[in-house]
Coordinates of C-alpha atoms and ligand atoms in Angstrom, one line a residue:
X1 CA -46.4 61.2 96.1
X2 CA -46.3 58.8 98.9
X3 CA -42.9 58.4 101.2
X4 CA -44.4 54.2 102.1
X5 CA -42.5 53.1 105.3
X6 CA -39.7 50.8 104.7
X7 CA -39.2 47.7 106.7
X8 CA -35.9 46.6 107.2
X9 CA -35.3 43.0 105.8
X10 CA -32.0 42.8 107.1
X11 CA -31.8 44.2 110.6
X12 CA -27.7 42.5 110.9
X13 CA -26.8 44.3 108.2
X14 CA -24.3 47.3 108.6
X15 CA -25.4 50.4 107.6
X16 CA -23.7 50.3 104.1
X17 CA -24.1 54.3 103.4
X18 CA -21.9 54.7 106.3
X19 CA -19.2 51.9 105.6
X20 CA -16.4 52.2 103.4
X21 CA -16.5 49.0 101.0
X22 CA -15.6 48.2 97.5
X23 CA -17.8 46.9 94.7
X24 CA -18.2 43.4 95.1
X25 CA -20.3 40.4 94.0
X26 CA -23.0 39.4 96.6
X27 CA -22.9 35.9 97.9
X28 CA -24.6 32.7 96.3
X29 CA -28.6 32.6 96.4
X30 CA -31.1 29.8 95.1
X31 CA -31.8 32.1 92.7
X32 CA -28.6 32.0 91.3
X33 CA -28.8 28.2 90.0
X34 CA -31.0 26.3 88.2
X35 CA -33.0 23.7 89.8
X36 CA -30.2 20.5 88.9
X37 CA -27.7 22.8 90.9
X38 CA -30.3 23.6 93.8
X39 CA -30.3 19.7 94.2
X40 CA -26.6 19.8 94.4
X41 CA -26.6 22.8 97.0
X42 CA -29.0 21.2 99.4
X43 CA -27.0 17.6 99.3
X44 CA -23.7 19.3 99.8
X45 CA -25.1 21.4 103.0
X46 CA -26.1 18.0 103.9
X47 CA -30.0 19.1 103.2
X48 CA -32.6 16.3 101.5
X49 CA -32.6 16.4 98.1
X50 CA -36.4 17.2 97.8
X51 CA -35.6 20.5 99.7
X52 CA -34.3 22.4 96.2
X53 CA -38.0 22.0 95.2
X54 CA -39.1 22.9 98.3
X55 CA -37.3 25.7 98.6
X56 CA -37.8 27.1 94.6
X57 CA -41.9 26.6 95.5
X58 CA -41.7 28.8 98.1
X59 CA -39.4 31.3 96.6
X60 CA -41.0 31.3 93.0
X61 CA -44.0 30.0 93.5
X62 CA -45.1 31.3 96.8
X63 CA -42.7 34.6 96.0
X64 CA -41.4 34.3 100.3
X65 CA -38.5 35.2 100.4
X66 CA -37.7 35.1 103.7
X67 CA -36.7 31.6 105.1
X68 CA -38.0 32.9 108.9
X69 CA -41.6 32.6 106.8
X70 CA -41.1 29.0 105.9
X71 CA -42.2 27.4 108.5
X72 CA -42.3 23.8 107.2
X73 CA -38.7 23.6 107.1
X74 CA -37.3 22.4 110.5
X75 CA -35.4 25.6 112.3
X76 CA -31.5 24.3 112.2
X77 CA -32.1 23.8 107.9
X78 CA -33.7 27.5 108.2
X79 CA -30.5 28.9 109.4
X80 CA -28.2 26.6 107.1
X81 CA -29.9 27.5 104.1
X82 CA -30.6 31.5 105.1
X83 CA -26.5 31.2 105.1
X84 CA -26.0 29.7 102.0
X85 CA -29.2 30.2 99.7
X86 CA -31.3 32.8 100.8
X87 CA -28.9 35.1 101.6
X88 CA -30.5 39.1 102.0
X89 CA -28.8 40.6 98.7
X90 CA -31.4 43.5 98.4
X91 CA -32.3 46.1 101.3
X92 CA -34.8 48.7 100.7
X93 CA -33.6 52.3 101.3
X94 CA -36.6 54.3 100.2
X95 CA -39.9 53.1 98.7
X96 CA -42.6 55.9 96.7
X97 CA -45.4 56.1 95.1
X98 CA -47.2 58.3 93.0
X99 CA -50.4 57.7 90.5
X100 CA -52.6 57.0 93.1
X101 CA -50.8 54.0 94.0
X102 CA -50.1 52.4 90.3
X103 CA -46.3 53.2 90.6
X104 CA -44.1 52.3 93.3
X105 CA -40.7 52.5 93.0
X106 CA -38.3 50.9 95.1
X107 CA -34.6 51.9 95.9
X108 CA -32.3 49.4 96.9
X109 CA -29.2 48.9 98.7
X110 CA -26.8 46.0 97.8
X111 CA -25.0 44.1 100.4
X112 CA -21.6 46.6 99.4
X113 CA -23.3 49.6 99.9
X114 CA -24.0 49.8 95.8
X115 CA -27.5 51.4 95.2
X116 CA -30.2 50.5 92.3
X117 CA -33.7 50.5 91.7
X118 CA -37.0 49.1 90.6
X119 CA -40.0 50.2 89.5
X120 CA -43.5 48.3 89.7
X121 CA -46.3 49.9 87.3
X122 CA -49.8 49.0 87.8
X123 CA -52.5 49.7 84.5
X124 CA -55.6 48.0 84.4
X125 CA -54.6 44.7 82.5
X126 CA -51.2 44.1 83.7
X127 CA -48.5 45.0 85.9
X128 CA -45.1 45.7 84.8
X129 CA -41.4 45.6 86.5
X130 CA -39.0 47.7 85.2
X131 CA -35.6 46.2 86.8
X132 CA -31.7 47.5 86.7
X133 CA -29.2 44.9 85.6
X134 CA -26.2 46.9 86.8
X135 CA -25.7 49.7 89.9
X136 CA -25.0 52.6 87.8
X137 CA -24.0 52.4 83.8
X138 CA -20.9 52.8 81.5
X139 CA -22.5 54.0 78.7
X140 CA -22.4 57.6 79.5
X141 CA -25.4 58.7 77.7
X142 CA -25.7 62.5 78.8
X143 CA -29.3 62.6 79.2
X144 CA -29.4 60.1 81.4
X145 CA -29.4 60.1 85.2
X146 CA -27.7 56.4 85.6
X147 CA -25.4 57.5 82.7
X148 CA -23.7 60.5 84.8
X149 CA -23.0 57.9 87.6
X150 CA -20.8 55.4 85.8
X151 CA -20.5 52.0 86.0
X152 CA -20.4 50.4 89.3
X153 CA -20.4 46.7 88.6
X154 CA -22.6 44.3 87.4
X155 CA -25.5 42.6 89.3
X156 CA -25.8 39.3 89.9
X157 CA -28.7 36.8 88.3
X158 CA -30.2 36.3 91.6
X159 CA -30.1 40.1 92.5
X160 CA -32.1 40.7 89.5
X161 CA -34.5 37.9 89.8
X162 CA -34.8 39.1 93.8
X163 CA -36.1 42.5 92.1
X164 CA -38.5 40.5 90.0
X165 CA -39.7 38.3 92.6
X166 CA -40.5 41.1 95.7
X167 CA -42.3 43.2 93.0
X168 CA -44.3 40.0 91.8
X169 CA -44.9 39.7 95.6
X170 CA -46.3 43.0 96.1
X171 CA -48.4 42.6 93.1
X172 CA -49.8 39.6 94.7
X173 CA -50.2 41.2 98.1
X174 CA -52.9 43.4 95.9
X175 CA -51.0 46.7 96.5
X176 CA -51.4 48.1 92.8
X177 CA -54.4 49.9 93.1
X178 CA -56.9 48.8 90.3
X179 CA -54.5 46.1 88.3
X180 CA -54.6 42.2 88.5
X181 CA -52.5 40.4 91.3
X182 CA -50.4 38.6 89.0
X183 CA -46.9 40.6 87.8
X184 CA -46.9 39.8 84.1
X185 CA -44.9 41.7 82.6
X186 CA -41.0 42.3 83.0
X187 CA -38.2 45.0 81.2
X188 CA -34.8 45.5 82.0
X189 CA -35.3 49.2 81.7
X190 CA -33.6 50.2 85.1
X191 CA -30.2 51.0 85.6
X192 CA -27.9 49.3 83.6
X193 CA -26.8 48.3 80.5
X194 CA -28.4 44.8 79.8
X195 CA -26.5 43.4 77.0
X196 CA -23.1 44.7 78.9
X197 CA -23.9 42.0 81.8
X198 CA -24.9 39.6 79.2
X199 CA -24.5 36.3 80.9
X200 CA -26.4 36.7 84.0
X201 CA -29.3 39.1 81.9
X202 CA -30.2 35.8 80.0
X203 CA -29.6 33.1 82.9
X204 CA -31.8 35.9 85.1
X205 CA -34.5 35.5 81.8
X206 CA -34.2 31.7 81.6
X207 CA -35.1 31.9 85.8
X208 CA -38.1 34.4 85.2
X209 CA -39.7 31.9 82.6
X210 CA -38.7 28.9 83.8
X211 CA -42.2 27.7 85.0
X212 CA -42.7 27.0 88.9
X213 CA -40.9 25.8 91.0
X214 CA -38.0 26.1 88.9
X215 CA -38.9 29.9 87.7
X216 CA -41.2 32.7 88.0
X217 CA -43.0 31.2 84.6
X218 CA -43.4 34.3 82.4
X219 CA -44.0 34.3 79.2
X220 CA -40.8 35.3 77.0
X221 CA -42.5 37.2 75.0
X222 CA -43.8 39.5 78.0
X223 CA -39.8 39.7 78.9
X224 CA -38.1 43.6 77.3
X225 CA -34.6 43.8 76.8
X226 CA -33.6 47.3 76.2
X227 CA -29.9 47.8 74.9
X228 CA -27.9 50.9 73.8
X229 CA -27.2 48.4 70.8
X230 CA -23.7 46.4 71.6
X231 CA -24.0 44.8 68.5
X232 CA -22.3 41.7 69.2
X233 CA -24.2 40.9 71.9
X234 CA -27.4 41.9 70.0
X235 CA -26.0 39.0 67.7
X236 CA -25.7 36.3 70.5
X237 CA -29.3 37.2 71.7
X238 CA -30.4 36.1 68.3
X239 CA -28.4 32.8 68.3
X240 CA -30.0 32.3 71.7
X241 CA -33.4 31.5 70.0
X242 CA -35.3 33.5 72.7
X243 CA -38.3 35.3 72.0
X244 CA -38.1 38.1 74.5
X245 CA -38.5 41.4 73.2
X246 CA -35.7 43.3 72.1
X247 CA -35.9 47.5 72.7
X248 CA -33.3 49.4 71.1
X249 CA -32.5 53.2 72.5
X250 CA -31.6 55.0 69.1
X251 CA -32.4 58.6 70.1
X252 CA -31.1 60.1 66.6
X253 CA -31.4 58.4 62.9
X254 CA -28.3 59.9 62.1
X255 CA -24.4 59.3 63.2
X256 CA -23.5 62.3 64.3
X257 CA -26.1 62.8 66.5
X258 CA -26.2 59.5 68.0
X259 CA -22.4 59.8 68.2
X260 CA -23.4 62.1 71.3
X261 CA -26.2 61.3 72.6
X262 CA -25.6 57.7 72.6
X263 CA -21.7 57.4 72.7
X264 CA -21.9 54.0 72.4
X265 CA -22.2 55.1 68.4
X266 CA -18.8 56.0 67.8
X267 CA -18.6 52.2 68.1
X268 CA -21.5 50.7 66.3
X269 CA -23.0 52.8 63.8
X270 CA -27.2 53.5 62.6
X271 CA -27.1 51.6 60.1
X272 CA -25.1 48.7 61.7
X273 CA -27.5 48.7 65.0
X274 CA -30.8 48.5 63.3
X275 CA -29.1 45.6 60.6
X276 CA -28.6 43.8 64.1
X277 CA -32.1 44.4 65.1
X278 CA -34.2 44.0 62.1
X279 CA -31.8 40.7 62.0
X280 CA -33.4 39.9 65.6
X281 CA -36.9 40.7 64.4
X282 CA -36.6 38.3 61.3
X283 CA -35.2 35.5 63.4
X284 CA -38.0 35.7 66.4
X285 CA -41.1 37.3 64.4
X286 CA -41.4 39.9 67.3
X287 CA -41.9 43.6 66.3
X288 CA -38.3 45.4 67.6
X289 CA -39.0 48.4 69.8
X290 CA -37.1 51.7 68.7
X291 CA -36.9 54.2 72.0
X292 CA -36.7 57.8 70.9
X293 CA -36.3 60.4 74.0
X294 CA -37.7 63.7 72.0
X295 CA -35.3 66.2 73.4
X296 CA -36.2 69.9 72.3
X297 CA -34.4 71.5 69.8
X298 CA -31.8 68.6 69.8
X299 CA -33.4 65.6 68.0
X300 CA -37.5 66.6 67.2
X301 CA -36.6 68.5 64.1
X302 CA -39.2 67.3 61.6
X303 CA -36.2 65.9 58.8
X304 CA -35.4 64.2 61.6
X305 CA -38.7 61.7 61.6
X306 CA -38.6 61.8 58.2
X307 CA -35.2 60.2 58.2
X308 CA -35.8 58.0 60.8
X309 CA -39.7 57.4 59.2
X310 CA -37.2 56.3 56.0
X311 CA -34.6 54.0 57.5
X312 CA -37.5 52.0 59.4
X313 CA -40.2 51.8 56.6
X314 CA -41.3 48.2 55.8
X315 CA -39.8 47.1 58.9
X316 CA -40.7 45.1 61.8
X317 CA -40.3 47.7 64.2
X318 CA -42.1 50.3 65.9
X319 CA -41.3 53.7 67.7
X320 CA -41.7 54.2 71.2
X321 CA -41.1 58.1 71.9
X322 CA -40.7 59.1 75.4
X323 CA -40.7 62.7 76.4
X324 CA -37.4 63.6 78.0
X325 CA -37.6 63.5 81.8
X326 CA -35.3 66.2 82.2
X327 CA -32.1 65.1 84.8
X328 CA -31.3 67.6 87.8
X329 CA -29.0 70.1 86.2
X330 CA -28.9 69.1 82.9
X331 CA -29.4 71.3 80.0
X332 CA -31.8 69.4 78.1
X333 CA -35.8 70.0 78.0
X334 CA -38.5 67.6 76.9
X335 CA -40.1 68.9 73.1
X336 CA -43.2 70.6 73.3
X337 CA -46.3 69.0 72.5
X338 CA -47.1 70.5 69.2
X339 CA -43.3 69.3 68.0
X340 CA -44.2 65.6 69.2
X341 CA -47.1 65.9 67.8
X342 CA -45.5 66.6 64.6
X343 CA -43.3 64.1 65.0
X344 CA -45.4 61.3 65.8
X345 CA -47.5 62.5 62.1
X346 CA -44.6 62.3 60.3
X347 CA -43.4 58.9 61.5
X348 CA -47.0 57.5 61.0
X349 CA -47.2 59.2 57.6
X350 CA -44.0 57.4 56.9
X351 CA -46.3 53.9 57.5
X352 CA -43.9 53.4 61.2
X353 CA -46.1 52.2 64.0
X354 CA -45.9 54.9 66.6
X355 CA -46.4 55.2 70.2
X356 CA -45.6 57.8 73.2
X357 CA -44.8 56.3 76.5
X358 CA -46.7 57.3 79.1
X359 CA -44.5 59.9 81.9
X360 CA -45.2 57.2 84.9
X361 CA -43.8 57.8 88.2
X362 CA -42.2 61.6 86.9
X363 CA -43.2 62.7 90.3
X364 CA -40.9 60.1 92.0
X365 CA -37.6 60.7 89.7
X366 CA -39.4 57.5 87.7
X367 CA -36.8 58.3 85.1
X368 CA -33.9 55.9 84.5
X369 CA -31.2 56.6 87.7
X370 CA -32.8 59.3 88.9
X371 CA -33.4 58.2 92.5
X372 CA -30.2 56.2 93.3
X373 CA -29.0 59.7 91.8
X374 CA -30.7 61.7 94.6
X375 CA -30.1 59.5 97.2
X376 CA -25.9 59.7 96.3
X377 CA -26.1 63.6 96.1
X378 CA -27.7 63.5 99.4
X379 CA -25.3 61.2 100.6
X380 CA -22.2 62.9 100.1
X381 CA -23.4 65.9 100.7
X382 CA -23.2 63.9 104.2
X383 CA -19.4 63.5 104.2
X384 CA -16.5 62.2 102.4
X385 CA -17.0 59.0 103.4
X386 CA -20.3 58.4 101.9
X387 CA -18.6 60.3 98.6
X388 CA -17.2 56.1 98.2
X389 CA -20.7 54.6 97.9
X390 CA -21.4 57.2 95.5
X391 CA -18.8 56.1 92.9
Ligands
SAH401 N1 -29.3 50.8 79.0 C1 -30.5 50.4 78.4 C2 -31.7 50.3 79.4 C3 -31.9 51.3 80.4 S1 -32.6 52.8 80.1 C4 -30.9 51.2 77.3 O1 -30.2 52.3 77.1 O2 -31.7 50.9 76.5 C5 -34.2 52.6 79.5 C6 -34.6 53.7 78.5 O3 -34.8 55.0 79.2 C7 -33.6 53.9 77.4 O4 -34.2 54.1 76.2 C8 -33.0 55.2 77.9 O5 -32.3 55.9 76.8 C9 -34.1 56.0 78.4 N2 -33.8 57.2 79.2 C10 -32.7 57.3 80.1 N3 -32.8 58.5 80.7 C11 -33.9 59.2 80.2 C12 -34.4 60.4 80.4 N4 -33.8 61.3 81.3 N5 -35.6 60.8 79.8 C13 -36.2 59.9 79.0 N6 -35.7 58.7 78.7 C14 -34.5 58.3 79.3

């Protein structure tokens, strides 16, 4: 594991760990709007029109986002605009990374003090960012690290494009050791529950695929939404008529242990979550992604595949199992690898598509909340005045 050095974007900024401040939402940023209401930003800061393109090439095109670096712009609409649309909304508090240099992770600090982070994974024919849409997460599942913190509040659309675009930009700086330049791949698999900050998750999707200079120009279909299943919201994304894919964490076939391990269940049921998503795989033609953390001795019995082999048969779906990355304390273990390996056959058997994720960035707490987790032990093990930041 590297500790990379981490250069402060914001040197004005108050030292939020320190400071006593409440949840709130950051101020407005370019990313924030679509290009129309770019135009209307610049005119009313009495800014050329052409500037909003200006502007959106060098932020999403050029991925600078730092208006000191734009040096075509004269210096008094530099300050203007770094007030009112290029505000600093993310600081870095810690960067890592591990795999010889394939996955970096970044922790961040919001401008109140909340903490989240991203994760940029390098393989040979793409590069992936796995982005939080929320600091923290109210869906309490109890093998999760970000589930243990609760909900802090939801991020904004530029906040989670700002996440996007640095990690595109380190990409492009050729910092993933043996990937391509070019971030193509994005999936809201951070902190957060996507489909519980609905709104701003899909404008945030419309800004990554917009193509330049209005967006990042992604391709939809490289986009991952992972939800917990809120069904209802599972239902809008249909009637959206995007074709980003749609992850769904089921963790257990059956109700009563899904019931715990995704409390969310007690809610929406098995059978009503997978209606919604083979509903979404129907309506976009794109495969629906089941997650499945193995956790020993709690949901890798063999019946277990065999029932979830059942209710996915003939399906457009397919099975991602990730090995449990155990969180500090908790009393859950990852299965062993003959049980996965027995799981995986039975699934396969069962004619389900089946892959295991790959355990990237395990050596730097890669594992959903883990490092914001670390860094808020740490931090009120400080004092009680840090103990606020932590909630
Ligand atoms: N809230 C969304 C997205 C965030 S988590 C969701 O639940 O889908 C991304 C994935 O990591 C989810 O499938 C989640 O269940 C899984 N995950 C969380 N903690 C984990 C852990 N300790 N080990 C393995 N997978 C974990």
């Amino acid at each position: 594991m590297t500790i990379l050095p981490v250069i402060p974007t914001s040197p004005d900024q108050p030292d939020a760990v320190t400071t006593k401040r409440r949840p709130s939402m950051p101020p407005r940023h370019l990313a924030d709007l679509d290009l129309a209401a770019r135009k209307v930003a610049v005119t009313t800061l009495g800014e050329p029109a052409f500037r909003a393109k200006q502007l959106s090439t060098h932020y999403f095109g050029r991925l600078v986002r730092d208006v000191g670096a734009m040096t075509d712009l004269p210096a008094a609409s530099r300050e203007r605009i770094t007030g009112d649309l290029l505000p600093t909304l993310l600081t870095p508090v810690r960067e890592l990374a591990c795999d010889d240099g394939a996955t970096r992770k970044t922790l961040w600090r919001l401008h109140d003090g909340a903490l989240v982070e991203s994760v940029l994974m390098g393989y040979p024919d793409r590069v992936t960012a796995c982005v939080s849409s929320q600091a923290g997460c109210g869906m309490a599942c109890p093998f999760c690290a970000t589930g243990q913190q609760g909900l802090t509040r939801n991020l904004s659309i530029a906040e989670i494009v700002d996440q996007v675009v640095y990690l595109a930009g380190v990409a492009a700086s050729g910092a993933v050791t043996g990937s391509p330049p070019r971030l193509s791949r994005v999936v809201f698999m951070g902190m957060g529950e996507p489909l519980a900050n609905y709104p701003r998750v899909i404008e945030a999707v419309r800004r990554l695929t917009a193509p330049a200079p209005e967006g990042l120009g992604l391709s939809q279909r490289h986009i991952t939404v992972s939800t917990v299943g809120l069904v209802p919201a599972m239902r809008r994304l249909i009637a959206e008529e995007l074709s980003v894919t749609l992850a769904l964490s089921l963790h257990a076939p059956d109700d009563d242990l899904r019931d715990e391990l995704v409390p969310v269940n007690q809610r929406w049921k098995v059978a009503e979550v997978l209606d919604a998503a083979f509903d979404y795989a129907a309506r976009t033609g794109r495969r629906v992604s089941i997650e499945y953390a193995l956790i020993r001795d709690v949901n890798d019995q063999p019946w277990r595949a065999d029932l979830l082999g059942r209710l996915l048969h003939g399906k457009l779906a397919h099975v991602n199992l990730i090995p449990l990355n155990p969180t500090p304390g908790s009393k859950w273990d990852a299965s062993p690898k003959p049980v996965e390996r027995e799981f995986v056959r039975r699934l396969r058997e069962a004619g389900v598509a089946t892959t295991v994720r790959d355990t990237r960035g395990r050596e730097i707490d890669g594992a959903c909340g883990q490092l914001a987790a670390g860094e808020l032990t740490e931090a009120s093990a400080g004092g009680a005045a840090d103990a606020e930041v932590a909630q």
